[in-house]
mmCIF file of C-alpha atoms in Angstrom:
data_model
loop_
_atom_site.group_PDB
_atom_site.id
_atom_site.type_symbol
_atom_site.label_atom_id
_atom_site.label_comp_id
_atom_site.label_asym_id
_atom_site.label_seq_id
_atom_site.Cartn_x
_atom_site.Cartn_y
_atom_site.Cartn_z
ATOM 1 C CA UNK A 1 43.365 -53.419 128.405
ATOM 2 C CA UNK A 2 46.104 -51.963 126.030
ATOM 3 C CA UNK A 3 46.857 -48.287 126.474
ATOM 4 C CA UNK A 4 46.383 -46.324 123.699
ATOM 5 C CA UNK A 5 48.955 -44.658 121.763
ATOM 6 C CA UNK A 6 47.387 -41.289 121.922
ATOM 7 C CA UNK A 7 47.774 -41.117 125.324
ATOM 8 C CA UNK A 8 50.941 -42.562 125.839
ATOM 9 C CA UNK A 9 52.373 -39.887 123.393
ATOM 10 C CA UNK A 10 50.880 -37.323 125.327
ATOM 11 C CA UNK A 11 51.391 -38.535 128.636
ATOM 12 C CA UNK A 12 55.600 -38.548 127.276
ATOM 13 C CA UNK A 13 54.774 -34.958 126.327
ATOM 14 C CA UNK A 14 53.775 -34.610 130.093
ATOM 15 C CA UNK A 15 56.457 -36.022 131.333
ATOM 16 C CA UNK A 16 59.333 -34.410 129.576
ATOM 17 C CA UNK A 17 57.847 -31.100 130.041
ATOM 18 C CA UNK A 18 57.922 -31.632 134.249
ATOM 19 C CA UNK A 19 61.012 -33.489 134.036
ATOM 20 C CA UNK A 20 62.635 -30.008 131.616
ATOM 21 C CA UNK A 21 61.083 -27.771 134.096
ATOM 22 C CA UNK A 22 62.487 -29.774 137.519
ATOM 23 C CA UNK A 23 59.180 -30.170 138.570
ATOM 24 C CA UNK A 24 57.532 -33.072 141.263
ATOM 25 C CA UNK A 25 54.594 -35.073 140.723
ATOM 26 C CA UNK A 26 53.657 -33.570 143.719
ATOM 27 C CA UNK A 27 54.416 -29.768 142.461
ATOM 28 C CA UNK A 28 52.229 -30.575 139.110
ATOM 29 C CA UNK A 29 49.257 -32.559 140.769
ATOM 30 C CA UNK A 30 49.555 -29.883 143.572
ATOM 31 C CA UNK A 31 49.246 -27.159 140.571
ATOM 32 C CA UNK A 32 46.329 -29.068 139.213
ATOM 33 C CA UNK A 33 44.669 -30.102 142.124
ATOM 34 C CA UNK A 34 45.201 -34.000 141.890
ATOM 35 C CA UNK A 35 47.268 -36.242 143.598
ATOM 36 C CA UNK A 36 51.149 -37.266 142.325
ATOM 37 C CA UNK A 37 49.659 -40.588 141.730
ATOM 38 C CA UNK A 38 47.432 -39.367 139.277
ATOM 39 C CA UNK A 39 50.053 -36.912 137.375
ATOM 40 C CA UNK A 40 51.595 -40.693 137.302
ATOM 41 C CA UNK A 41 49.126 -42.446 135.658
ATOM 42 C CA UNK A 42 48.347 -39.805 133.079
ATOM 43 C CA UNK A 43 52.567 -39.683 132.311
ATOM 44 C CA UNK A 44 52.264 -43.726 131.919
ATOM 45 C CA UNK A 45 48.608 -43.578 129.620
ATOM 46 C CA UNK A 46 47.013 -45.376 132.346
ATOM 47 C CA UNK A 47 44.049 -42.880 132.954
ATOM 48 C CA UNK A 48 44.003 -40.741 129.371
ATOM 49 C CA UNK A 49 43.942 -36.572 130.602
ATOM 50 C CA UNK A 50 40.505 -35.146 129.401
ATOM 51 C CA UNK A 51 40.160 -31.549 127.363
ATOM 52 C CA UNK A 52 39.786 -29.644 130.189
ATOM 53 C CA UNK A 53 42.574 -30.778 132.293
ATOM 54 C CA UNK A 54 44.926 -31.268 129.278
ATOM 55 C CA UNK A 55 43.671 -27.001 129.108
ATOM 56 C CA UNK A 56 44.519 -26.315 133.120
ATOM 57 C CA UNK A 57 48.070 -28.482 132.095
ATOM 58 C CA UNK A 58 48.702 -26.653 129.343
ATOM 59 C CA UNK A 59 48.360 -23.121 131.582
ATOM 60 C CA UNK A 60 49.978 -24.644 134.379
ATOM 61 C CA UNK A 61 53.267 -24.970 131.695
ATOM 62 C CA UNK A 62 52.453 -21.999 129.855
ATOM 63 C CA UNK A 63 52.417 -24.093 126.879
ATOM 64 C CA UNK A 64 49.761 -24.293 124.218
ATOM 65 C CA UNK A 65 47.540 -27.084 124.081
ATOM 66 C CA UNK A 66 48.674 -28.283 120.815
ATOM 67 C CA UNK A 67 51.951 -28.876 122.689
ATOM 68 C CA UNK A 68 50.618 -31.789 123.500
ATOM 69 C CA UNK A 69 49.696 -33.643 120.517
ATOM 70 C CA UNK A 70 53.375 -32.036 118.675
ATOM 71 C CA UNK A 71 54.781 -35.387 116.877
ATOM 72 C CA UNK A 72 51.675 -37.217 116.531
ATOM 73 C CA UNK A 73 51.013 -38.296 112.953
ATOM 74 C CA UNK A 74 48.260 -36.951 111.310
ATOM 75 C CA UNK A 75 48.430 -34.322 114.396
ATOM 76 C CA UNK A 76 47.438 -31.171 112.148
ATOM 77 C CA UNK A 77 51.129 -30.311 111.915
ATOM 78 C CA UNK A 78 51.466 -26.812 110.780
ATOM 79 C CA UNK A 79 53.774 -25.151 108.126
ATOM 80 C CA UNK A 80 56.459 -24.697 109.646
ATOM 81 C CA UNK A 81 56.615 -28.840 110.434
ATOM 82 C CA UNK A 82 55.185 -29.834 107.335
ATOM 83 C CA UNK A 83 57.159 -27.224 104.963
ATOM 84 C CA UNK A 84 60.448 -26.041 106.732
ATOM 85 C CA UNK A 85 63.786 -26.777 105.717
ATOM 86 C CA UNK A 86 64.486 -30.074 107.089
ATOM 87 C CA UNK A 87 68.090 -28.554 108.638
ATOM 88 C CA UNK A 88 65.843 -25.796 110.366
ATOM 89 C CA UNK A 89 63.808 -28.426 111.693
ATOM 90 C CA UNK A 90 67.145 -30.679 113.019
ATOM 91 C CA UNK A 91 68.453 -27.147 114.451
ATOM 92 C CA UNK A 92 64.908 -26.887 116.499
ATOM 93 C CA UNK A 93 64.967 -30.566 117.171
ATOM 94 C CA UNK A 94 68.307 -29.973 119.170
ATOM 95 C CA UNK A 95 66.833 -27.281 121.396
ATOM 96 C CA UNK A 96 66.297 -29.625 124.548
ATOM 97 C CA UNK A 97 64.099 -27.084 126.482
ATOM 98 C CA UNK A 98 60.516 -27.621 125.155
ATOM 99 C CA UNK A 99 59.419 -24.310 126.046
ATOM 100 C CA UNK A 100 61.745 -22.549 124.121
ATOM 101 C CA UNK A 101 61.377 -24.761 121.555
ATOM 102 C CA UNK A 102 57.427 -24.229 121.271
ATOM 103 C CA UNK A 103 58.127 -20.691 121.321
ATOM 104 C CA UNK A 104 60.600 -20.462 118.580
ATOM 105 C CA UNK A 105 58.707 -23.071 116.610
ATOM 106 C CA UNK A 106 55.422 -20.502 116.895
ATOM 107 C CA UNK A 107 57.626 -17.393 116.098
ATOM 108 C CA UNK A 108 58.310 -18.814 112.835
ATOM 109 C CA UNK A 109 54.729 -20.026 111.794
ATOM 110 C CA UNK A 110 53.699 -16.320 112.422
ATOM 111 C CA UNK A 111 56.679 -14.906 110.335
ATOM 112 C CA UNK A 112 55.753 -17.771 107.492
ATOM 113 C CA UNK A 113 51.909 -16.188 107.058
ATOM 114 C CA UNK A 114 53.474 -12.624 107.253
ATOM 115 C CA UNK A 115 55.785 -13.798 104.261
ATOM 116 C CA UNK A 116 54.490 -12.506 100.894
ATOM 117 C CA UNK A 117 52.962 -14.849 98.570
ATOM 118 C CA UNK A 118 54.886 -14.564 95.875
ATOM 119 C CA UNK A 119 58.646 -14.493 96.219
ATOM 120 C CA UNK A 120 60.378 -10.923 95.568
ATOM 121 C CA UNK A 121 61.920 -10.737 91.922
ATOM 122 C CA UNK A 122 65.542 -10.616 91.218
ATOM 123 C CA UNK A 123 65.744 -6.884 90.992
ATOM 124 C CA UNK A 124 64.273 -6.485 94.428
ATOM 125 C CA UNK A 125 60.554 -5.519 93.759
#
């Protein structure tokens, strides 16, 4: 049986969220209440993570859920993805601390609905 792509993306999601935090298998599974064996398998796509412990995960990291799934094609990507500046995006790509990076990346898609519809004229108003 092939592992599916789904959950081979987010198991790397897993991954390099404990691995950026200097966190065990043992600390997460511990966290979760599962063995480091299984943390393994869901990091490899062996066993895929279902909703509700993909939820507990997400809490454990104090990431959103959507974290998750960020990259995937067809993922639901949001505005700032899908309609940034592509050098905005390369600066945020550089961040190497996910966290942060989730963070920043949702501080932006709240100040892009708070922008005004239509763009201020050249006099200001």
């Amino acid at each position: 049986m092939s592992i599916d792509p789904v959950d081979s993306h987010i198991g790397s999601r897993l991954r390099a969220l404990r691995t950026e935090q200097n966190l065990s298998l043992q600390a997460v599974g511990h966290g979760l209440g599962v063995t480091y064996q299984q943390i393994r398998k869901y990091e490899s796509g062996d066993n895929r993570i279902s909703a509700s412990t993909l939820y507990r995960l997400a809490g454990f990291f104090n990431v959103e859920p959507s974290y998750f799934f960020e990259g995937l094609p067809g993922a639901g990507s949001c505005a700032v993805e899908s309609e940034a500046d592509p050098s905005m995006q390369a600066v945020l790509g550089r961040i190497p601390d996910a966290q942060l990076r989730h963070h920043l990346e949702g501080l932006l898609r709240v100040l892009d609905q708070r922008r005004p519809s239509s763009h201020l004229g050249a006099n200001g108003s």
